[in-house]
Amino acid sequence: MPNMSSNKVSMPEQDPNVRNKNFHEVALGYDEEMAKEEAQRCLQCKHKPCIQGCPVNVQIPDFIKLVAEGKFKEAYEKIRETNSLPAICGRVCPQETQCEKFCVRAKKGESVGIGRLERFVADWYMANVEQKEVNIKKLNKKVAIVGSGPAGVSCAGDLAKMGYDVTIFEAFHTPGGVLMYGIPEFRLPKDLVQKEIDNVRKLGVEIKTNMVIGKILTLDELMTEGFEAVFIGSGAGLPSFMGIEGENLNGVYSANEFLTRINLMKAYQFPNCDTPVKVGKSVAVVGGGNVAMDAARSAKRLGAENVYIIYRRSESEMPARLEEVHHAKEEGIIFKLLTNPVKIIGTDDGWVKGAECIEMELGEPDASGRRKPVPIKGSEHVIDVDNVVIAIGQSPNPLITSTTPDLDTQKWGGIIANEETGATSKIGVFAGGDAVTGAATVILAMGAGKKAAKAIDEYIRG
Amino acid sequence: MFKIIKKQILNPLVKLLEVEAPLVAKKAEPGQFIILRVCEEGERIPLTIADYDREKGTITIIFQEVGKTTKMLGNLEEGDAILDFVGPLGVASHLEGVKKAAVIGGGLGTAIAFPQAKKLHSLGAKVDTIAGFRNKDLIILEQELNSVSDKVFITTDDGSNGNKGFVTDVLKKLIEDGNKYDLVIAIGPLIMMKVVSNLTKQYGIKTIVSMNPVMIDGTGMCGGCRVTVGGKTKFACVDGPDFDGHEVDFDEAMRRQLMYKKEEKESIEKHECRLRGVDDA
């Protein structure tokens, strides 16, 4: 008999007032009993509506059935058939707008906790099973992947399984892309990211770090070196600034810089790690997406007493996941909604001392369909802060496109690629993830990497 | 890992390392830089490429031991390896078509000015090099500069080499004496680049400076290296590091350079304590 409770089995979390002072993971995950109990909430629908919400086609009811039966190893293998990074997806996918949105149980009560179960299965497997190197019949054909973030790793994993010799080129000293530099430790532990990447290495994928493609080698050089196809998954690494006065004052960061210092360079361990980050008593984070939430919650953990999210629309327009907003509020982040900075104010010696903001009201819907924020005259006011973090978005990095003239791009910098195959204007070159779409989610990037892997295989086979 | 095949101590503060990095060496051009990391907990620091040898597959870096990372780097010996070494980054200097150039190096900046002088010389330009140091013991690369310049002028702040003065004094005299430069390249401390730029602006001589702000990735990702040039924000890592000296907001750059002064001090103190701790044990 299925478990007919209308609520998900709750997942233990660190107390908000404890966790906002440390960088350990917030959510602690299910144990075996909780997982089995939650798995029994799945009705095993014949038409499997949840799968249509999954960009990488995880066979959700099948793996959940295996969990309910206590066959965790088999459940993991079922997920891995289509998903290269289950421990990561279980944590950072917006399940509420994907698989769980289509769950029949969600019509009355909460959906099955698909993400929580995926996370449990992946963690269980990592803790209990030693992944072995796999022997795959080699095709003796080389494919190059640019970028070791979710798009690149997912594409690499699939191609390696098909027998291709895959080499990933990563610009940073550590692979993982946004999973390492962007998403904080307390949402996605870095050890776990490295374990997932090691699992992809065990498929035979080679990862070369410290390689900035576009600089050290161009795409054309890669192709003359014998790579029959190239996949570009270089992400959206170019931070946007607001263009307001005072943005170059000391103490102003792009979210990219702030988070890279903290996550990749481990500035939260300074001086035991050498990279510092400046966090004063009060910090303003500008923006309403997941990156803004990550920056605000990181600032709080680094000791800021007052951390503000400054967002120009209202809460219902916020692009951040509900869960992230909820966690941020629990941790004491202060939300200044319908507010927009117009100027950053500095001290005489050039340090941030405040953000001059204006209040906004919502007018007519704009091109995005959301109501356009309009400034309210005379509502200017100053919020005293020591740091400002600009988290209003990032666009694709031009290093590759600027050195590859025959690669067509959108005006805003995104690489133009076929949605189904990732094929670009340049023969043999495919692209996917944020480099194509602009900043989006981990799972969409993985989905694009997967589709491209299939298309690359077809392209090489002719 | 990137093996060090040659180490040279140029003066009590400045060291030279020649590092095996064949792919970087194949592409490197004057004006570009690398980013390196010495140890697992280490920071990423940018260093301008001082020379490259495409055949040997090596990159030469010259640095002054000012912080923890450069001190650790200075402790490495021939045969040791550098953990991470990324490049070539930044835009190469545009040196084609120059007839007569004045290349100016201030202190360690001389090491970065050298490849520019060398390239200009190889392109057939007349090159006058002016290098300034605090005192005669700190003079570096004199011989190398001589080999790629038509004339070399070396000044010291204290006059200990018999030639007291600042680089701008020499440049001003050369210009007043009728030397027609179509390009001035100034590389060194921000204040020196500012003063040179102010001088050449009066004469309307195009002036290129090389900015070296704090960076993390060096690929345009973090924006930490923001420099205001002609009223617009530029990223030194991908738009530079060379910029028009007449357009750079040096005061802002000097202010931004001080951003982590306190942390740099803390880091080096901790490092030295640890070293002493080892010595005591």
XYZ file of C-alpha atoms in Angstrom:
743
model
C 0.000 0.000 0.000
C 1.331 3.464 -0.825
C 1.966 5.894 1.987
C -1.000 8.280 1.660
C 0.369 11.096 3.855
C -0.247 14.388 2.078
C 3.100 15.810 3.169
C 6.652 14.884 2.244
C 8.646 13.157 4.949
C 10.431 16.183 6.353
C 14.157 16.428 5.807
C 16.334 17.433 8.758
C 18.062 20.808 8.457
C 20.569 22.721 10.534
C 18.871 25.261 12.797
C 18.772 28.669 11.043
C 20.603 30.456 13.845
C 23.354 27.903 13.915
C 23.788 27.491 10.200
C 23.953 31.199 9.449
C 27.331 31.145 11.187
C 28.859 28.157 9.402
C 29.409 26.918 5.874
C 28.247 23.325 6.462
C 25.384 22.029 4.402
C 21.976 23.383 5.414
C 19.867 20.342 4.522
C 21.042 17.121 6.081
C 19.303 14.543 3.902
C 17.162 11.488 4.561
C 18.261 8.326 6.304
C 17.298 4.915 4.869
C 14.028 4.704 6.772
C 12.917 8.215 5.804
C 13.794 7.503 2.186
C 11.801 4.264 2.076
C 8.858 5.968 3.742
C 8.927 8.847 1.251
C 9.403 6.463 -1.695
C 6.213 4.722 -0.677
C 4.300 7.917 -1.394
C 4.917 7.380 -5.122
C 1.820 5.946 -6.817
C 3.861 4.393 -9.681
C 1.598 6.081 -12.235
C 1.504 4.170 -15.517
C 1.872 7.356 -17.600
C 4.824 8.642 -15.509
C 3.990 12.362 -15.744
C 7.003 13.370 -13.640
C 9.503 12.310 -16.325
C 8.309 14.970 -18.761
C 9.464 17.571 -16.251
C 13.016 16.221 -16.157
C 15.443 17.744 -18.663
C 17.592 14.597 -18.534
C 14.785 12.004 -18.497
C 15.529 10.300 -15.198
C 13.278 7.230 -14.957
C 11.738 8.566 -11.793
C 9.049 6.030 -10.819
C 11.478 3.158 -11.539
C 14.199 4.457 -9.260
C 11.695 5.367 -6.553
C 10.263 1.840 -6.624
C 13.764 0.489 -6.047
C 14.201 2.865 -3.098
C 10.919 1.695 -1.586
C 12.249 -1.875 -1.862
C 15.495 -0.883 -0.172
C 17.478 -1.583 -3.351
C 19.512 1.619 -3.153
C 22.402 0.499 -5.332
C 20.058 -0.464 -8.133
C 18.180 2.805 -7.675
C 21.456 4.690 -8.169
C 22.286 2.732 -11.290
C 18.845 3.509 -12.679
C 19.386 7.269 -12.164
C 22.919 7.144 -13.578
C 21.589 5.669 -16.833
C 20.507 9.172 -17.781
C 21.986 11.536 -15.201
C 25.748 12.002 -14.765
C 25.505 14.084 -11.579
C 22.703 12.804 -9.315
C 24.067 14.072 -5.995
C 24.188 17.558 -7.489
C 20.764 17.507 -9.155
C 19.163 16.173 -5.988
C 20.377 19.347 -4.292
C 20.193 22.207 -6.733
C 17.508 21.345 -9.300
C 14.351 23.452 -9.030
C 12.213 20.308 -8.703
C 9.124 22.367 -7.874
C 9.037 23.655 -11.465
C 10.177 20.379 -13.031
C 9.497 16.743 -12.080
C 7.609 17.491 -8.866
C 5.341 19.951 -10.650
C 3.832 17.067 -12.648
C 3.520 14.664 -9.712
C -0.047 13.421 -9.275
C 0.328 13.633 -5.506
C 0.794 17.403 -5.823
C -2.871 17.769 -6.790
C -3.799 17.029 -3.182
C -0.968 17.956 -0.847
C 2.729 17.826 -1.521
C 4.367 16.055 -4.415
C 6.630 13.098 -3.820
C 10.037 14.390 -2.676
C 11.767 13.318 -5.879
C 14.750 15.618 -5.386
C 15.225 14.471 -1.796
C 15.105 10.839 -2.887
C 17.570 11.412 -5.694
C 19.907 13.091 -3.251
C 19.542 10.241 -0.766
C 20.292 7.604 -3.378
C 23.373 9.423 -4.645
C 24.718 10.043 -1.141
C 24.025 6.466 -0.109
C 25.893 5.163 -3.115
C 28.894 7.421 -2.517
C 29.062 6.307 1.100
C 28.575 2.588 0.468
C 29.822 1.617 -2.964
C 33.256 2.102 -4.412
C 32.785 3.189 -8.001
C 35.126 1.262 -10.277
C 36.719 2.290 -13.500
C 34.557 1.040 -16.276
C 35.798 -0.721 -19.331
C 34.151 0.758 -22.353
C 34.857 -0.326 -25.882
C 36.759 2.559 -27.446
C 35.840 4.051 -30.791
C 39.244 5.783 -31.079
C 37.630 9.085 -31.880
C 38.421 12.264 -29.971
C 35.978 14.906 -28.767
C 36.960 18.104 -26.952
C 34.756 19.741 -24.345
C 35.333 23.343 -23.309
C 34.325 23.950 -19.710
C 33.843 21.467 -16.884
C 30.582 22.803 -15.515
C 27.284 20.926 -15.638
C 26.872 21.161 -19.441
C 30.409 20.002 -20.226
C 30.541 17.228 -17.652
C 27.182 15.854 -18.668
C 28.140 15.896 -22.359
C 31.516 14.311 -21.549
C 29.952 11.572 -19.438
C 27.525 10.549 -22.165
C 30.151 10.593 -24.913
C 32.572 8.566 -22.804
C 29.883 5.943 -22.243
C 29.510 5.685 -26.018
C 33.249 4.991 -26.362
C 34.653 8.391 -27.355
C 37.988 9.668 -26.062
C 36.858 12.802 -24.309
C 39.095 15.628 -23.090
C 37.640 18.475 -21.044
C 39.488 21.805 -21.037
C 38.898 23.876 -17.903
C 40.115 27.458 -17.419
C 40.302 27.313 -13.628
C 42.661 25.177 -11.557
C 39.782 22.983 -10.362
C 37.045 21.431 -12.508
C 33.346 21.926 -11.822
C 32.618 25.379 -13.207
C 29.726 27.115 -11.476
C 29.307 24.107 -9.182
C 32.677 25.070 -7.671
C 32.912 28.840 -7.984
C 29.249 29.827 -7.879
C 27.082 27.663 -5.672
C 28.115 27.879 -2.014
C 29.391 25.016 0.107
C 26.311 25.189 2.356
C 24.051 24.300 -0.583
C 26.404 22.056 -2.489
C 29.449 20.659 -0.671
C 32.541 20.900 -2.841
C 33.864 17.452 -1.849
C 30.715 16.020 -3.307
C 31.148 17.933 -6.566
C 34.679 16.561 -6.856
C 33.422 13.028 -6.178
C 30.847 13.375 -8.937
C 33.529 14.660 -11.277
C 35.806 11.764 -10.291
C 32.982 9.438 -11.274
C 33.009 11.004 -14.718
C 36.814 10.600 -14.837
C 36.315 6.914 -14.096
C 34.458 6.683 -17.389
C 37.773 7.570 -19.024
C 37.259 11.320 -19.412
C 40.462 13.349 -19.183
C 40.250 16.805 -17.591
C 42.916 19.403 -18.379
C 42.796 22.355 -15.992
C 44.456 25.772 -16.462
C 43.462 25.797 -20.127
C 41.736 28.953 -21.305
C 40.405 27.984 -24.715
C 40.401 30.985 -26.990
C 43.759 31.993 -25.559
C 46.078 28.996 -25.244
C 44.351 27.123 -28.083
C 41.631 28.210 -30.475
C 38.753 25.991 -31.558
C 40.393 25.594 -34.967
C 43.626 24.438 -33.343
C 41.702 21.876 -31.304
C 40.183 20.538 -34.497
C 43.527 20.337 -36.292
C 44.870 18.447 -33.274
C 42.527 15.614 -34.082
C 39.389 16.394 -32.157
C 36.542 15.499 -34.482
C 34.008 17.604 -32.640
C 34.026 20.275 -29.955
C 31.337 21.018 -27.386
C 31.367 24.489 -25.823
C 29.955 24.638 -22.331
C 31.813 27.695 -21.141
C 28.935 29.109 -19.126
C 27.853 32.654 -18.410
C 30.883 34.129 -16.772
C 30.713 37.799 -17.608
C 29.231 39.781 -14.726
C 26.817 42.637 -15.342
C 27.148 45.864 -13.415
C 24.437 48.481 -13.017
C 26.309 51.415 -14.488
C 25.551 53.632 -11.496
C 27.876 56.051 -9.748
C 30.201 54.516 -7.186
C 30.381 50.998 -8.583
C 34.176 51.025 -8.565
C 34.436 52.033 -4.907
C 36.377 49.691 -2.646
C 33.948 47.196 -1.199
C 31.771 46.749 -4.285
C 31.786 43.259 -5.782
C 30.161 41.477 -8.651
C 28.386 38.404 -7.277
C 30.770 36.356 -9.426
C 33.813 37.784 -7.680
C 32.274 37.651 -4.207
C 31.186 34.019 -4.602
C 34.350 32.891 -6.411
C 36.487 34.283 -3.611
C 34.361 32.462 -1.046
C 33.583 29.188 -2.827
C 36.446 28.364 -5.152
C 39.184 30.213 -3.289
C 37.736 29.450 0.175
C 38.025 33.002 1.499
C 35.833 31.965 4.438
C 38.921 30.153 5.725
C 41.200 33.207 5.436
C 43.973 33.460 6.641
C 44.334 29.673 6.447
C 43.581 30.072 2.778
C 45.306 33.001 1.111
C 42.422 34.682 -0.722
C 40.593 37.300 1.350
C 37.113 38.770 0.975
C 35.829 41.990 2.506
C 32.640 41.679 4.521
C 31.744 44.561 6.797
C 28.985 45.029 9.345
C 26.297 45.670 6.731
C 26.079 44.272 3.234
C 23.640 45.038 0.420
C 23.093 42.433 -2.281
C 21.377 43.801 -5.369
C 19.180 41.327 -7.248
C 16.491 38.729 -6.654
C 17.798 35.504 -8.167
C 19.428 32.433 -6.667
C 22.846 34.034 -7.029
C 21.676 36.997 -4.933
C 20.383 34.613 -2.242
C 23.701 32.728 -2.271
C 25.664 35.965 -1.915
C 23.449 37.275 0.897
C 23.555 34.032 2.857
C 27.333 33.856 2.408
C 27.753 37.423 3.677
C 25.713 36.552 6.767
C 27.910 33.538 7.432
C 30.999 35.719 7.160
C 29.773 37.780 10.084
C 27.760 40.632 8.591
C 25.094 41.731 11.063
C 22.744 43.277 8.547
C 22.407 41.720 5.145
C 19.936 43.254 2.724
C 18.514 41.891 -0.490
C 17.662 44.920 -2.598
C 15.260 43.997 -5.379
C 13.383 46.368 -7.642
C 10.210 44.286 -8.035
C 8.066 42.520 -5.446
C 8.568 39.090 -3.952
C 6.250 37.350 -6.396
C 8.445 38.407 -9.347
C 11.650 37.174 -7.709
C 13.410 34.677 -9.945
C 14.992 32.847 -6.983
C 13.629 29.470 -5.932
C 11.049 29.689 -3.145
C 13.164 27.399 -1.012
C 16.156 29.743 -1.298
C 14.083 32.792 -0.376
C 12.617 30.880 2.539
C 16.044 29.775 3.760
C 17.413 33.309 3.411
C 14.578 34.738 5.478
C 15.017 32.079 8.151
C 18.670 33.025 8.379
C 17.852 36.664 9.003
C 18.382 38.230 5.593
C 16.428 41.502 5.329
C 14.410 41.936 2.128
C 14.128 45.466 0.754
C 11.652 44.896 -2.050
C 10.461 47.416 -4.635
C 13.727 49.208 -4.010
C 16.509 50.008 -6.459
C 19.967 51.485 -5.881
C 20.664 54.649 -7.842
C 24.101 55.465 -6.460
C 26.721 53.957 -4.202
C 28.080 56.454 -1.724
C 31.727 56.398 -0.656
C 33.914 57.757 2.107
C 36.591 60.335 1.311
C 39.160 57.583 0.902
C 37.020 55.613 -1.503
C 35.285 52.929 0.557
C 31.587 52.139 0.363
C 29.515 53.717 3.135
C 25.994 53.531 1.789
C 23.639 52.769 -1.043
C 21.266 55.481 -2.163
C 18.036 53.763 -3.173
C 14.728 54.760 -4.631
C 11.393 53.062 -3.972
C 9.579 51.494 -6.884
C 5.995 50.622 -7.761
C 4.795 48.111 -10.307
C 3.387 49.472 -13.556
C 2.332 47.813 -16.805
C 3.747 44.393 -17.788
C 7.038 44.614 -19.717
C 8.549 42.356 -22.405
C 9.187 39.629 -19.801
C 5.487 39.627 -18.886
C 6.299 40.848 -15.394
C 5.007 44.201 -14.203
C 7.600 46.853 -14.837
C 9.032 48.582 -11.778
C 8.689 52.370 -11.926
C 10.588 54.726 -9.570
C 8.530 56.737 -7.090
C 9.684 60.356 -7.218
C 11.057 61.776 -4.004
C 11.445 58.379 -2.320
C 15.255 58.432 -2.334
C 16.838 57.177 0.866
C 20.219 55.887 1.963
C 20.885 52.447 3.417
C 24.139 52.383 5.389
C 26.301 49.524 4.157
C 29.989 48.614 3.985
C 29.714 46.378 0.936
C 27.560 46.144 -2.132
C 27.335 42.925 -4.121
C 25.860 43.266 -7.586
C 23.904 40.119 -8.477
C 21.844 41.277 -11.424
C 22.953 38.623 -13.862
C 25.829 37.508 -16.034
C 26.257 36.889 -19.718
C 28.404 34.490 -21.765
C 32.136 35.097 -21.777
C 33.408 36.332 -25.159
C 36.873 34.704 -25.015
C 35.948 31.857 -27.355
C 33.530 33.638 -29.640
C 35.926 36.566 -30.127
C 38.651 34.200 -31.372
C 36.297 32.115 -33.551
C 34.969 34.409 -36.270
C 32.768 31.767 -37.898
C 30.845 31.080 -34.691
C 27.604 33.085 -34.790
C 26.384 34.758 -31.617
C 23.381 36.687 -30.420
C 23.744 40.419 -29.887
C 24.018 39.859 -26.139
C 26.821 37.335 -26.611
C 25.065 33.965 -26.437
C 26.259 31.363 -28.947
C 23.560 30.548 -31.496
C 22.900 26.818 -31.313
C 20.137 24.477 -32.407
C 17.906 23.788 -29.427
C 17.634 20.063 -30.118
C 21.218 19.284 -31.134
C 23.407 22.127 -29.905
C 24.831 22.470 -33.430
C 26.351 25.911 -34.058
C 27.138 27.819 -37.256
C 30.583 26.171 -37.277
C 30.758 22.617 -38.548
C 31.717 20.128 -35.856
C 31.189 22.649 -33.071
C 28.291 22.235 -30.654
C 27.317 24.349 -27.681
C 24.948 24.257 -24.748
C 24.181 25.513 -21.263
C 24.539 29.108 -20.117
C 26.943 29.879 -23.006
C 23.889 29.528 -25.258
C 20.932 30.472 -23.069
C 22.463 33.048 -20.741
C 22.333 32.341 -17.014
C 19.890 29.487 -16.324
C 19.905 26.326 -14.208
C 22.329 23.454 -13.670
C 19.850 20.899 -14.935
C 19.005 22.762 -18.144
C 22.723 22.953 -18.881
C 23.026 19.222 -18.214
C 20.095 18.543 -20.507
C 21.743 20.569 -23.268
C 25.026 18.692 -22.771
C 23.165 15.425 -23.092
C 21.364 16.383 -26.287
C 24.640 17.596 -27.766
C 26.353 14.310 -26.894
C 23.755 12.460 -28.904
C 24.078 14.904 -31.799
C 27.890 14.743 -31.722
C 27.722 10.958 -31.930
C 25.419 11.193 -34.941
C 27.640 13.850 -36.522
C 30.818 11.796 -36.143
C 29.183 8.592 -37.361
C 27.993 10.636 -40.343
C 52.686 21.145 -12.612
C 55.034 23.585 -14.308
C 58.733 22.966 -13.785
C 61.178 25.753 -13.013
C 64.260 25.314 -15.180
C 66.131 28.466 -14.241
C 66.193 30.755 -11.238
C 68.118 33.971 -11.006
C 68.267 36.550 -8.245
C 68.270 39.921 -9.979
C 68.510 42.090 -6.889
C 67.819 41.588 -3.189
C 64.085 41.917 -3.805
C 63.558 40.716 -7.346
C 63.793 37.183 -8.715
C 63.514 35.620 -12.133
C 62.060 32.200 -12.894
C 62.045 30.471 -16.246
C 59.161 28.025 -16.275
C 58.326 25.151 -18.601
C 54.945 25.905 -20.159
C 55.220 24.985 -23.839
C 51.642 25.756 -24.855
C 51.710 29.159 -23.166
C 55.113 29.904 -24.721
C 53.777 29.078 -28.160
C 51.167 31.836 -27.956
C 52.653 34.436 -25.600
C 53.147 38.005 -26.844
C 54.539 41.097 -25.107
C 51.955 42.747 -22.891
C 50.263 39.503 -21.925
C 50.301 37.915 -18.503
C 49.915 34.604 -16.723
C 48.107 33.721 -13.500
C 49.727 31.315 -11.105
C 49.033 29.551 -7.859
C 51.818 28.161 -5.708
C 50.000 25.852 -3.316
C 46.627 24.226 -2.753
C 45.357 26.937 -0.363
C 47.100 29.619 -2.364
C 45.705 32.667 -4.075
C 45.811 33.290 -7.802
C 48.112 36.145 -8.757
C 48.722 37.704 -12.164
C 52.291 38.265 -13.354
C 53.238 39.844 -16.641
C 55.228 37.672 -19.022
C 58.788 39.028 -18.958
C 60.049 36.839 -21.797
C 59.188 33.699 -23.723
C 61.099 31.133 -25.715
C 58.877 29.302 -28.167
C 61.538 26.725 -29.029
C 62.442 25.857 -25.470
C 58.788 26.110 -24.501
C 59.424 28.397 -21.553
C 57.977 31.532 -20.014
C 60.058 33.868 -17.880
C 58.505 35.722 -14.989
C 60.174 38.371 -12.876
C 58.656 39.340 -9.565
C 59.295 41.201 -6.369
C 58.704 39.459 -3.070
C 56.002 41.638 -1.588
C 53.349 39.281 -0.269
C 52.966 35.718 0.877
C 52.532 34.254 -2.594
C 55.532 36.001 -4.109
C 57.641 35.015 -1.098
C 56.635 31.380 -1.519
C 57.341 31.655 -5.214
C 60.753 33.108 -4.424
C 61.522 30.121 -2.210
C 61.085 27.679 -5.088
C 64.286 26.416 -6.690
C 65.291 25.066 -10.073
C 63.659 21.677 -10.500
C 60.681 22.605 -8.306
C 57.326 23.123 -9.959
C 54.563 25.702 -9.850
C 51.152 24.172 -9.138
C 49.039 26.183 -11.573
C 50.163 28.409 -14.417
C 47.549 29.796 -16.816
C 47.996 31.917 -19.875
C 48.658 33.717 -22.036
C 45.982 36.122 -20.795
C 45.084 39.653 -21.791
C 45.491 41.449 -25.074
C 48.960 41.622 -26.650
C 50.464 45.090 -27.029
C 49.974 46.680 -30.449
C 53.482 47.623 -31.441
C 53.368 47.447 -35.217
C 54.118 50.546 -37.265
C 55.969 52.416 -34.523
C 58.947 54.439 -35.752
C 60.477 55.685 -32.554
C 59.443 54.761 -29.053
C 60.424 55.651 -25.533
C 60.039 52.638 -23.263
C 59.974 53.503 -19.595
C 60.288 51.069 -16.721
C 59.943 51.903 -13.067
C 61.575 49.409 -10.686
C 60.112 45.966 -11.259
C 58.131 47.457 -14.158
C 61.391 47.369 -16.081
C 60.981 43.601 -16.310
C 57.653 44.065 -18.024
C 58.902 46.896 -20.215
C 61.755 44.725 -21.475
C 59.696 42.426 -23.763
C 58.004 45.494 -25.227
C 61.352 47.107 -26.003
C 62.565 43.810 -27.442
C 59.537 43.459 -29.694
C 59.693 47.076 -30.870
C 63.392 46.632 -31.620
C 62.705 43.454 -33.610
C 60.011 45.289 -35.584
C 62.616 47.862 -36.589
C 61.555 50.749 -34.366
C 64.103 53.046 -32.756
C 63.915 52.432 -29.015
C 65.073 54.698 -26.207
C 64.709 52.974 -22.874
C 64.521 54.803 -19.585
C 64.557 52.781 -16.380
C 64.312 54.186 -12.885
C 65.221 52.540 -9.586
C 65.399 53.630 -5.977
C 69.154 52.974 -5.748
C 71.942 51.313 -7.714
C 71.643 47.944 -5.927
C 68.150 47.543 -7.311
C 69.072 48.019 -10.964
C 67.970 45.025 -13.062
C 68.219 43.925 -16.715
C 70.676 46.667 -17.683
C 72.483 44.405 -20.143
C 69.276 43.008 -21.628
C 67.897 46.507 -22.144
C 71.103 47.568 -23.848
C 70.781 44.705 -26.299
C 67.353 45.828 -27.545
C 67.579 49.618 -27.264
C 69.273 52.380 -29.218
C 69.896 54.314 -26.035
C 69.415 53.339 -22.407
C 69.097 55.806 -19.549
C 69.155 54.520 -16.005
C 68.274 56.821 -13.160
C 68.190 56.332 -9.424
C 66.120 58.229 -6.874
C 69.162 58.642 -4.614
C 71.700 59.194 -7.367
C 73.793 56.217 -6.247
C 74.509 55.189 -9.846
C 75.697 58.700 -10.586
C 72.488 59.611 -12.353
C 70.030 61.099 -9.883
C 66.509 61.813 -10.964
C 63.206 60.400 -12.048
C 62.344 58.779 -15.349
C 60.149 61.748 -16.202
C 63.130 64.106 -15.923
C 64.944 62.075 -18.573
C 61.890 61.749 -20.799
C 61.185 65.471 -20.616
C 64.755 66.303 -21.574
C 64.716 63.846 -24.489
C 61.496 65.351 -25.800
C 62.743 68.914 -25.315
C 65.973 67.953 -27.098
C 63.909 67.249 -30.175
C 63.448 63.474 -30.086
C 60.188 62.718 -31.882
C 58.472 59.763 -30.267
C 55.321 58.380 -31.768
C 54.804 56.086 -28.793
C 55.681 56.092 -25.113
C 55.257 52.901 -23.099
C 55.324 53.366 -19.338
C 55.294 50.418 -16.978
C 55.840 50.591 -13.259
C 54.193 51.839 -10.085
C 50.832 53.548 -10.686
C 52.160 56.890 -9.535
C 55.026 56.727 -12.032
C 52.691 55.798 -14.890
C 50.430 58.665 -13.882
C 53.249 61.193 -13.873
C 54.591 59.988 -17.231
C 51.087 60.130 -18.741
C 50.557 63.653 -17.443
C 53.846 64.709 -19.014
C 53.274 63.115 -22.419
C 49.759 64.512 -22.546
C 51.255 67.993 -22.645
C 53.215 66.989 -25.739
C 50.400 64.986 -27.286
C 52.434 61.759 -27.461
C 50.438 58.531 -27.435
C 51.176 56.678 -24.211
C 50.460 53.103 -23.283
C 50.504 51.955 -19.658
C 50.204 48.423 -18.299
C 47.762 47.959 -15.418
C 48.207 45.191 -12.881
C 45.219 45.260 -10.528
C 43.955 42.510 -8.221
C 42.537 39.614 -10.244
C 41.140 36.172 -9.640
C 40.360 34.352 -12.849
C 41.963 36.591 -15.468
C 39.277 35.726 -18.009
C 36.716 38.491 -17.434
C 34.693 36.506 -14.967
C 35.005 38.336 -11.680
C 35.369 41.983 -12.595
C 37.712 42.560 -9.652
C 40.237 44.183 -11.992
C 37.940 47.072 -12.957
C 39.754 50.123 -14.244
C 38.076 53.335 -15.391
C 39.396 54.316 -18.814
C 37.967 57.319 -20.596
C 35.059 57.357 -18.144
C 34.129 53.740 -18.911
C 34.692 50.658 -16.767
C 37.119 48.195 -18.350
C 38.376 44.830 -17.125
C 42.190 44.866 -17.127
C 42.299 41.095 -17.662
C 40.446 40.964 -20.980
C 40.336 44.579 -22.214
C 43.928 45.240 -21.108
C 46.303 45.112 -19.398
C 47.529 47.849 -21.789
C 45.497 51.051 -21.778
C 45.824 54.597 -23.046
C 47.638 56.361 -20.218
C 45.895 59.631 -20.979
C 42.497 58.046 -20.312
C 43.182 55.917 -17.205
C 41.784 57.048 -13.850
C 44.980 56.452 -11.868
C 43.622 57.847 -8.605
C 40.866 55.258 -8.579
C 43.353 52.518 -9.496
C 45.644 53.543 -6.629
C 42.738 53.465 -4.219
C 41.590 50.058 -5.416
C 45.119 48.706 -5.057
C 44.893 49.311 -1.311
C 41.685 47.288 -0.909
C 43.308 44.232 0.660
C 46.290 45.922 2.309
C 45.253 44.814 5.782
C 44.647 41.218 4.686
C 47.918 41.102 2.776
C 49.730 42.141 5.940
C 47.877 39.560 8.021
C 48.666 36.849 5.501
C 52.356 37.570 5.374
C 52.643 37.880 9.150
C 50.977 34.527 9.613
C 53.231 33.024 6.980
C 56.365 34.357 8.641
C 55.199 33.179 12.068
C 54.724 29.727 10.633
C 58.177 29.791 9.068
C 59.700 30.882 12.362
C 57.739 28.153 14.121
C 59.346 25.607 11.841
C 62.783 27.093 12.503
C 62.293 26.956 16.266
C 61.287 23.314 16.114
